[in-house]
Coordinates of C-alpha atoms in Angstrom, one line a residue:
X1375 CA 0.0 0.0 0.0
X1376 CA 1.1 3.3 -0.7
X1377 CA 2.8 5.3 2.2
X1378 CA 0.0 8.0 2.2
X1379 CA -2.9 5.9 2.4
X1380 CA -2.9 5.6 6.4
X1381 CA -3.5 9.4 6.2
X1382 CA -5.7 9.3 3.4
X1383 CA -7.9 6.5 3.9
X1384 CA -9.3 8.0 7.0
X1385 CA -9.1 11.7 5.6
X1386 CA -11.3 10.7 2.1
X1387 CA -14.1 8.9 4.3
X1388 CA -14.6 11.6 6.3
X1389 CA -15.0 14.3 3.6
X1390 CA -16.6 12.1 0.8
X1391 CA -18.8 9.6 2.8
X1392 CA -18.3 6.1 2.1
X1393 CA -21.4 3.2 1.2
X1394 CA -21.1 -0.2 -0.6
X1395 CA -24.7 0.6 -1.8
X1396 CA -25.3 3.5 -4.4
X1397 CA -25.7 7.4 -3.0
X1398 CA -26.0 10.9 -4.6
X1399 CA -22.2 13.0 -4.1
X1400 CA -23.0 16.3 -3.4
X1401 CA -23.6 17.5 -7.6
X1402 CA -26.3 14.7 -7.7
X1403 CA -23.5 11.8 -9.4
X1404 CA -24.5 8.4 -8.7
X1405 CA -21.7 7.0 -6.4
X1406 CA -20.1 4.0 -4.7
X1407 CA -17.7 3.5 -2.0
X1408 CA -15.4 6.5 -1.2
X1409 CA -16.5 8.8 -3.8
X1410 CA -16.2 6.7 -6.7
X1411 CA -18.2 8.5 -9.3
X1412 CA -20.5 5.9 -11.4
X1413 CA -20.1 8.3 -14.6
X1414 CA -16.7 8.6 -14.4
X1415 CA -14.5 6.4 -17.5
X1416 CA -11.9 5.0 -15.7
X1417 CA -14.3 3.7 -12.9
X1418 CA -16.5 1.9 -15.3
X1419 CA -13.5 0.4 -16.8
X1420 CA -12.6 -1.1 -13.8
X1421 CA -15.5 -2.5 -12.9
X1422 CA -16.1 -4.2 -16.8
X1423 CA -12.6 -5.4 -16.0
X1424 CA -14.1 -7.3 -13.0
X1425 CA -17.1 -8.1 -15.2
X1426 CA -19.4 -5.3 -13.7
X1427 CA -22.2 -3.7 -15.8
X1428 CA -22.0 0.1 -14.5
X1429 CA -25.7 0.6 -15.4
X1430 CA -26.8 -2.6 -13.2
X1431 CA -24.7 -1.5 -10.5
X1432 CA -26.0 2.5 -10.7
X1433 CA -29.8 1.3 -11.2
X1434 CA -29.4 -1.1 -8.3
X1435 CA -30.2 -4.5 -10.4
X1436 CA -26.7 -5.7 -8.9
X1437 CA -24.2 -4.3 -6.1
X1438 CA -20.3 -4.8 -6.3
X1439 CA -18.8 -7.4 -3.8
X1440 CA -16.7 -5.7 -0.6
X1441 CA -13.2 -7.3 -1.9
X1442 CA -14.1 -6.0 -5.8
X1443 CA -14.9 -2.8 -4.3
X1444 CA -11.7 -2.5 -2.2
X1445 CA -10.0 -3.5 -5.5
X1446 CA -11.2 -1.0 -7.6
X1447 CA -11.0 1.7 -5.4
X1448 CA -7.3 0.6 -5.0
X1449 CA -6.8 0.7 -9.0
X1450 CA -8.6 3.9 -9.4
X1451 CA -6.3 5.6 -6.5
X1452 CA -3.1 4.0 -8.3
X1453 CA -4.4 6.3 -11.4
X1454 CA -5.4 9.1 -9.6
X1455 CA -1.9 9.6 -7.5
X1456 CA -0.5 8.9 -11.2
X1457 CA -2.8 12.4 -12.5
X1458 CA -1.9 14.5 -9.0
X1459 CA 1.9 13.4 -9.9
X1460 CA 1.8 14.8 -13.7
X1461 CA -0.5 17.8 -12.6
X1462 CA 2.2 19.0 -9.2
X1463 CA 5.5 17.5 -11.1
X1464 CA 6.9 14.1 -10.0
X1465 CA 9.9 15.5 -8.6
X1466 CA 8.0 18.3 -6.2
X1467 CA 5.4 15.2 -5.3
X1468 CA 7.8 12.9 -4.2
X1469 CA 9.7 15.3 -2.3
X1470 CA 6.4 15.7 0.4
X1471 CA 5.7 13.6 3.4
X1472 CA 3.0 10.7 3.3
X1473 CA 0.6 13.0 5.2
X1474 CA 1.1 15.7 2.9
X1475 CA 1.3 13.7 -0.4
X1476 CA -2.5 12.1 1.6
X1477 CA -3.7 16.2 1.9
X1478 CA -2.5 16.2 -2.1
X1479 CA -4.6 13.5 -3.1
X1480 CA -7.9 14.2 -1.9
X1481 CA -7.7 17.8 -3.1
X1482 CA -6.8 16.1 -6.5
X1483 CA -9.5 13.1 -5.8
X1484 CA -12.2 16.0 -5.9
X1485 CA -10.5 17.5 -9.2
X1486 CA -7.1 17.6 -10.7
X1487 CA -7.8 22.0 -11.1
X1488 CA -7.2 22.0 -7.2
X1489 CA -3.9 21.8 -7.5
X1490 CA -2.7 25.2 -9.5
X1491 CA 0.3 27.0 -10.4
X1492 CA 0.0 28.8 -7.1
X1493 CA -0.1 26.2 -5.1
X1494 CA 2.4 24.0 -6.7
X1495 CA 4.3 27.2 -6.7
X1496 CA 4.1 28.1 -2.7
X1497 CA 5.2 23.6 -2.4
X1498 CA 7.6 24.0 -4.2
X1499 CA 9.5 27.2 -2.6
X1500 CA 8.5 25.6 0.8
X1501 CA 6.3 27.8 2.1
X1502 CA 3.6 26.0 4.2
X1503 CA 2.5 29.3 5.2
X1504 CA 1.3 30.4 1.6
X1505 CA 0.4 26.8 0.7
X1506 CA -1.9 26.8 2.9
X1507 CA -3.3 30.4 2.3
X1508 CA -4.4 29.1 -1.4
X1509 CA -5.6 26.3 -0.1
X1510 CA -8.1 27.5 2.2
X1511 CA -8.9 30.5 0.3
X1512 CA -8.5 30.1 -3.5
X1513 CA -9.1 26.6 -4.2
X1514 CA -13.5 26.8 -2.9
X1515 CA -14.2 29.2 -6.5
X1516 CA -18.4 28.1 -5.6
X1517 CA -17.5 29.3 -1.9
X1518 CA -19.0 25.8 -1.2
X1519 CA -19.3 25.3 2.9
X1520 CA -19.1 21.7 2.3
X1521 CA -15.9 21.9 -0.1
X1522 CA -14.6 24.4 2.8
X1523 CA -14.9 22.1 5.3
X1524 CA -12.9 19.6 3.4
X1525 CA -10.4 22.0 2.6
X1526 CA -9.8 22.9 6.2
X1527 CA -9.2 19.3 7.1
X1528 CA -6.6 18.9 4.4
X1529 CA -5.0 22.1 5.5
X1530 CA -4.9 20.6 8.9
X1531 CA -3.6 17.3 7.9
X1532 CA -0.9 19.0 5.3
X1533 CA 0.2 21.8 7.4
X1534 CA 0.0 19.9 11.6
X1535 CA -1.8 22.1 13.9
X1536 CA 1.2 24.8 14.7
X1537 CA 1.1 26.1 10.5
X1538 CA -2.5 25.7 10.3
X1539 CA -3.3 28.0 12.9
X1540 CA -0.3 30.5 11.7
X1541 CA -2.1 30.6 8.3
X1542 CA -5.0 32.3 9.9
X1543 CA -2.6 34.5 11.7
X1544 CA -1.4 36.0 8.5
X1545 CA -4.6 36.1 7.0
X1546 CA -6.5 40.0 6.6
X1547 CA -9.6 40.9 8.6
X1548 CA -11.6 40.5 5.5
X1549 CA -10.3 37.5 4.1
X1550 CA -11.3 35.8 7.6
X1551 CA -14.7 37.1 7.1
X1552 CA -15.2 35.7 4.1
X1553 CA -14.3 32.3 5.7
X1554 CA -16.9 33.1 8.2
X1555 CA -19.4 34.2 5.5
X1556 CA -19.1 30.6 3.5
X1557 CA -19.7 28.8 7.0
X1558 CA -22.5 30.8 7.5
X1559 CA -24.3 29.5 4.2
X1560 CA -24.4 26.1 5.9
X1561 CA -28.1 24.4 5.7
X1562 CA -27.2 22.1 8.7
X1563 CA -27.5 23.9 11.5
X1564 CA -25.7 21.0 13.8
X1565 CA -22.9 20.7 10.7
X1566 CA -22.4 24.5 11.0
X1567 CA -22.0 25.1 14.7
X1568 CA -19.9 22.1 14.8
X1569 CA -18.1 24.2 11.9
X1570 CA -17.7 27.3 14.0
X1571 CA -17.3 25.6 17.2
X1572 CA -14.0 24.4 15.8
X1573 CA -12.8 26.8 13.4
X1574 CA -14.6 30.2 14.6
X1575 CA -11.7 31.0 17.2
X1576 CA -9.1 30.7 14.3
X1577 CA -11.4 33.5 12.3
X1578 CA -12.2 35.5 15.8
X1579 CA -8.9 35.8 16.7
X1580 CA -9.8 34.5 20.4
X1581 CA -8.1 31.5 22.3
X1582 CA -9.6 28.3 20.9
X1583 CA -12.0 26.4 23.6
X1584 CA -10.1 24.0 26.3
X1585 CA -11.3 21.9 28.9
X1586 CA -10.0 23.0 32.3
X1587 CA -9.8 20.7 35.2
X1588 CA -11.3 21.2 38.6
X1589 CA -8.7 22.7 40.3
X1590 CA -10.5 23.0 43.8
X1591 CA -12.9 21.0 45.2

């Protein structure tokens, strides 16, 4: 198994959801597993290759065996780390960590246009700081709370928590309120004051929450 997948495997289930039965993604797609999108070519090619009619599987007539699944997932990932690679450069992807090549991948799972020029650019001079500027800020162009939220947890994973919360420390007044504005859109209200629970004192500028013990009795 790749080296990034104990970072990724947990990360991509989080943000994408994960069923062996057929769901709706976010646009609507008809979708299996971790976000594996029914429509997509080189998904149906796998699963013809393990004799798997896409339109039985995305109508429901037949459902795709747990090991199959676990297969194809595998061979899509094997693709789609060969598509982040060509899109970042070889030589600048190998050069990051497994938990940073995992943050990679799921930007580039959702789409390949994730990972810019400016990004690949801030990786590549080794600035964390300004990679994860354009990550949180400039890579959400449908200022998306869901697609923030995911972005956020890749920042977190790719950056650790001490250059995650600097990245907000540079950040202007009105950049962070534009952060705030996108959470605010959020339909769930449980999803978005779990949102701002966690992420509110980064945009606030106060102290994130702790829990103090009792000190006296």
């Amino acid at each position: 198994m790749a080296d990034y997948r104990k970072f990724f495997d947990p990360l991509i289930k989080s943000v994408e959801g994960h069923s062996d039965d057929v769901y709706a993604d976010q646009k609507g797609n008809a979708t299996v597993g971790t976000g594996l999108n029914l429509e997509d070519g080189t998904v149906q090619g796998l699963m013809k290759m393990r004799g798997y009619d896409p339109d039985e599987v995305k109508t429901g007539k037949r459902q795709i065996a747990s090991e199959d699944l676990t297969s194809i997932n595998d061979s899509y990932l094997n693709d789609r780390e060969r598509l982040v690679k060509g899109k970042m450069g070889n030589d600048l992807y190998d050069t990051l960590q497994p938990h940073e090549k995992a943050a990679m991948m799921s930007m580039g799972y959702q789409s390949l246009n994730n990972l810019g020029p400016t990004l690949t650019g801030a990786i590549a001079g080794n600035d964390k700081i300004a990679s994860l500027r354009e990550m949180i800020l400039n890579t959400n162009k449908d200022k998306d709370p869901g697609i923030l939220r995911r972005r956020m947890q890749e920042a977190e994973l790719y950056g650790g928590p001490l250059d995650f919360s600097s990245a907000f420390k540079v950040m202007s007044p009105e950049e962070k309120q534009q952060l705030t504005s996108i959470i605010e859109k959020t339909q769930n209200e449980h999803t978005r004051k779990e949102l701002m629970d966690k992420y509110g004192p980064y945009l606030n500028d106060a102290p994130a929450k702790q829990a103090f013990s009792k000190l006296f009795p």
